[in-house]
Coordinates of N, CA and C in Angstrom, one line a residue:
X84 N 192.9 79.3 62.7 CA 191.7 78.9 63.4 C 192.0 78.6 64.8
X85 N 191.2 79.3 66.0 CA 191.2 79.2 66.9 C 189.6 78.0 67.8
X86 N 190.5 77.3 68.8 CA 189.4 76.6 69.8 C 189.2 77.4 70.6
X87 N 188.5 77.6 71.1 CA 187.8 78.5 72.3 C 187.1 77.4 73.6
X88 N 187.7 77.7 74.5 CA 186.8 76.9 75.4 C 187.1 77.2 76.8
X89 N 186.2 76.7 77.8 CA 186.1 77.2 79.3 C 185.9 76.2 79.9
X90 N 185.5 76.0 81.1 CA 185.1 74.7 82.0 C 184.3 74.6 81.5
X91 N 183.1 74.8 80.7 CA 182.0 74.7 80.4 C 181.6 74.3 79.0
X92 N 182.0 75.2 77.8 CA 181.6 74.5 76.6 C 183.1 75.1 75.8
X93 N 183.0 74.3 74.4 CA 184.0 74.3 73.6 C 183.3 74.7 72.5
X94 N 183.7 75.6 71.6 CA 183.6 76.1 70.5 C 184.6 76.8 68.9
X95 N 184.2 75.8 67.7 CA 185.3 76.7 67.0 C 185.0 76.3 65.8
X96 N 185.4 76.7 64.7 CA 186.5 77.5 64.6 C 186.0 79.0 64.9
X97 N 187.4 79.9 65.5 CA 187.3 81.4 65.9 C 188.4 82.0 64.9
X98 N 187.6 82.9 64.2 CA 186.3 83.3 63.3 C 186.0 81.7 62.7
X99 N 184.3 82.2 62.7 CA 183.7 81.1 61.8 C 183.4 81.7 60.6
X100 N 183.5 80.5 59.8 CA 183.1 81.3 58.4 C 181.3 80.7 58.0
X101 N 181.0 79.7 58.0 CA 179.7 78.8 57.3 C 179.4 77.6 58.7
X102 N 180.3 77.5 59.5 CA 179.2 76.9 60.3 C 180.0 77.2 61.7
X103 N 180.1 76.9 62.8 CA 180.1 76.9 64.1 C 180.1 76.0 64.9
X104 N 181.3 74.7 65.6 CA 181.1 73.8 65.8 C 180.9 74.0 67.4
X105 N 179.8 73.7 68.7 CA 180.1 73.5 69.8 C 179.7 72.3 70.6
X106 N 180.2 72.1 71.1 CA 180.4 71.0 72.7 C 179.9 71.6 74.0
X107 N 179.8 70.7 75.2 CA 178.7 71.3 76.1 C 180.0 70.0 76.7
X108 N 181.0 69.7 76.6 CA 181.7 68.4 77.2 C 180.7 67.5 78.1
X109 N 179.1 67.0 77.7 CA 178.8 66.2 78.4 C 177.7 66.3 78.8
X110 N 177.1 67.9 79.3 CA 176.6 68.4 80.3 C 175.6 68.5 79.3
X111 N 174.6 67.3 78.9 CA 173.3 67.6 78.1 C 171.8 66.9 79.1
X112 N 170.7 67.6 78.7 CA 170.7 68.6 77.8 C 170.7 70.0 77.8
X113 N 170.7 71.1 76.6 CA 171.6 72.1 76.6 C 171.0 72.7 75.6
X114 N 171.0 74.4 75.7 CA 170.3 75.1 75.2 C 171.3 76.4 75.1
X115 N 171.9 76.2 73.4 CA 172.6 77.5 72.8 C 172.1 78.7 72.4
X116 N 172.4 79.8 72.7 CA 171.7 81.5 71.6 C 172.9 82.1 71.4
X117 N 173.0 82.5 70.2 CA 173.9 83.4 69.7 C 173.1 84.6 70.0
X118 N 173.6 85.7 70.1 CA 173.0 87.3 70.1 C 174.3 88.3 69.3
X119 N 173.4 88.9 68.9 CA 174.6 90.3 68.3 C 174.5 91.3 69.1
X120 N 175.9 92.2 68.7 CA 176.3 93.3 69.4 C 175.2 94.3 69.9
X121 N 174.5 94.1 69.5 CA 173.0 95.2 70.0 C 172.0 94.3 70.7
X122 N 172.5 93.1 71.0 CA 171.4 92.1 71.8 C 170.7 91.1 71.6
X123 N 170.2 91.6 70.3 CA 169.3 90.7 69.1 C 169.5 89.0 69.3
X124 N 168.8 88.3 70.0 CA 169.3 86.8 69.7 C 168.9 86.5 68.1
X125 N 169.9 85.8 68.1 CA 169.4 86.1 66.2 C 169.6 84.1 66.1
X126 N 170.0 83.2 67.0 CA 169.8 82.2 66.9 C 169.9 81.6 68.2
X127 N 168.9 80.5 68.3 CA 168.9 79.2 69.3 C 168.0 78.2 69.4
X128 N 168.8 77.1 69.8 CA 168.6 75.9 69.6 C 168.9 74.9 70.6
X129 N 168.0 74.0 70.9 CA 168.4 72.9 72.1 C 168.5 71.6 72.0
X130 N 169.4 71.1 72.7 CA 170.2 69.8 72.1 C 170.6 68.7 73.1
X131 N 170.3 67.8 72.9 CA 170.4 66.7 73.7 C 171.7 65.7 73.2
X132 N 172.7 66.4 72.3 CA 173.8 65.7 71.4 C 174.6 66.8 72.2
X133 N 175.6 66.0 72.3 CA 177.4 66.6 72.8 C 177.8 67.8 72.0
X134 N 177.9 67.5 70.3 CA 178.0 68.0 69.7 C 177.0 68.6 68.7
X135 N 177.1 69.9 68.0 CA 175.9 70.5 67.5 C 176.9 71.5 66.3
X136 N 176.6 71.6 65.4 CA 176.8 72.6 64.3 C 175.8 73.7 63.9
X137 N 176.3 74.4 64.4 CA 175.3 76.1 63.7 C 175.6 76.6 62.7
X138 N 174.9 76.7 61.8 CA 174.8 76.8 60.6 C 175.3 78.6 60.8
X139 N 176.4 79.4 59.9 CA 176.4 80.9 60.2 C 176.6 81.2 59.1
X140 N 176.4 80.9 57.6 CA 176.3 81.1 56.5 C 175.3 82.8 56.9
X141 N 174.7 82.8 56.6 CA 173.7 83.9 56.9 C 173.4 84.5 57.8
X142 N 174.8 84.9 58.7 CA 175.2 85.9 60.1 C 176.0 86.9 58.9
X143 N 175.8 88.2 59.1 CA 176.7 89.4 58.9 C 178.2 88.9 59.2
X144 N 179.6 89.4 58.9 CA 180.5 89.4 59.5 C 180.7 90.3 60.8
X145 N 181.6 90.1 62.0 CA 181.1 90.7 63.0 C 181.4 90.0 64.4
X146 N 181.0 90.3 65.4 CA 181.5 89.7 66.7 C 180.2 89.7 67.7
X147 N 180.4 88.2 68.0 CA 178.7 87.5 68.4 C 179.0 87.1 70.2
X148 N 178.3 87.0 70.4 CA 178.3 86.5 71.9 C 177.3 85.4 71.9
X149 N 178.4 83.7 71.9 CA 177.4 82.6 72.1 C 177.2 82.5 73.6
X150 N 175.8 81.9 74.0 CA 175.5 81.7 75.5 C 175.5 80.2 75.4
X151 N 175.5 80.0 76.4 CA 175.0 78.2 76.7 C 174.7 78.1 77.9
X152 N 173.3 77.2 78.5 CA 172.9 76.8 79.7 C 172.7 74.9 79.7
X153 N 173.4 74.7 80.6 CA 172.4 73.6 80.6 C 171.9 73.3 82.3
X154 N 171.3 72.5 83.2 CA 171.0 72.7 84.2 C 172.1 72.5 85.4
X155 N 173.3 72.3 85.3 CA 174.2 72.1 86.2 C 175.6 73.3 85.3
X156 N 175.9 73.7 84.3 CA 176.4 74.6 83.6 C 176.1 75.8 83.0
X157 N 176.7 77.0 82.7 CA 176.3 78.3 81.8 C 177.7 78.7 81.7
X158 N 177.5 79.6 80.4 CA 179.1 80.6 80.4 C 178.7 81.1 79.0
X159 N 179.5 82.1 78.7 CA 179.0 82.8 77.1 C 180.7 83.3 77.0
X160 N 180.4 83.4 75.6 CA 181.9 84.1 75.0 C 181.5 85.1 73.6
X161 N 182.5 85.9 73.1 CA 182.7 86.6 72.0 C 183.0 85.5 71.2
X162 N 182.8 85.4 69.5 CA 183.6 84.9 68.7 C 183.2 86.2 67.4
X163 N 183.9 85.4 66.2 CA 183.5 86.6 65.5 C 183.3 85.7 64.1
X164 N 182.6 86.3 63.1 CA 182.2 85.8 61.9 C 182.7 86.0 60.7
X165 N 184.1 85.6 59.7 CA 184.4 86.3 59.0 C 184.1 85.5 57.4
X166 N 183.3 85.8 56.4 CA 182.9 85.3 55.7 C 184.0 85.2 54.1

C-alpha cells in the first residue's frame, strides 16, 4: 500500500480497493472529482472536513485521475483501483 502525496493533498491507499482516503492538509474548503481514463468524471464531492473517504467499491479496476481545488490550492494525480 502506497501514500501518495504533493504539497497539496494526500491520498491512499495506492491501489484502492473499497474506499479511498484523502486530505487537503488543511486547505478547506475543498472540492474532489475523480475522472476515468476517457474523462468521464464519475465522482465528486465537497468538503469542508480535512479528511474525507470515497467510497470506490463500484469503480471498475483501472487507473483514475483524482483532482482537488480548493481556493488557495489544486493538483491531480493517477491512482489505480484494484478490487
Amino acid at each position: 500500500t502506497e501514500i501518495s502525496k504533493n504539497n497539496t493533498g494526500l491520498f491512499y491507499p495506492n491501489p484502492a480497493n473499497d474506499v479511498l482516503h484523502f486530505s487537503m492538509n488543511g486547505a478547506v474548503p475543498y472540492s474532489v472529482c475523480i475522472v476515468d481514463l476517457s474523462g468521464k468524471v464519475i465522482y465528486v464531492t465537497h468538503s469542508k472536513s480535512d479528511l474525507i473517504s470515497i467510497p470506490t467499491h463500484s469503480f471498475a479496476n483501472g487507473v483514475y485521475l483524482i483532482q482537488w481545488q480548493s481556493q488557495t490550492k489544486e493538483g491531480s494525480q493517477a491512482f489505480c483501483i484494484e478490487h
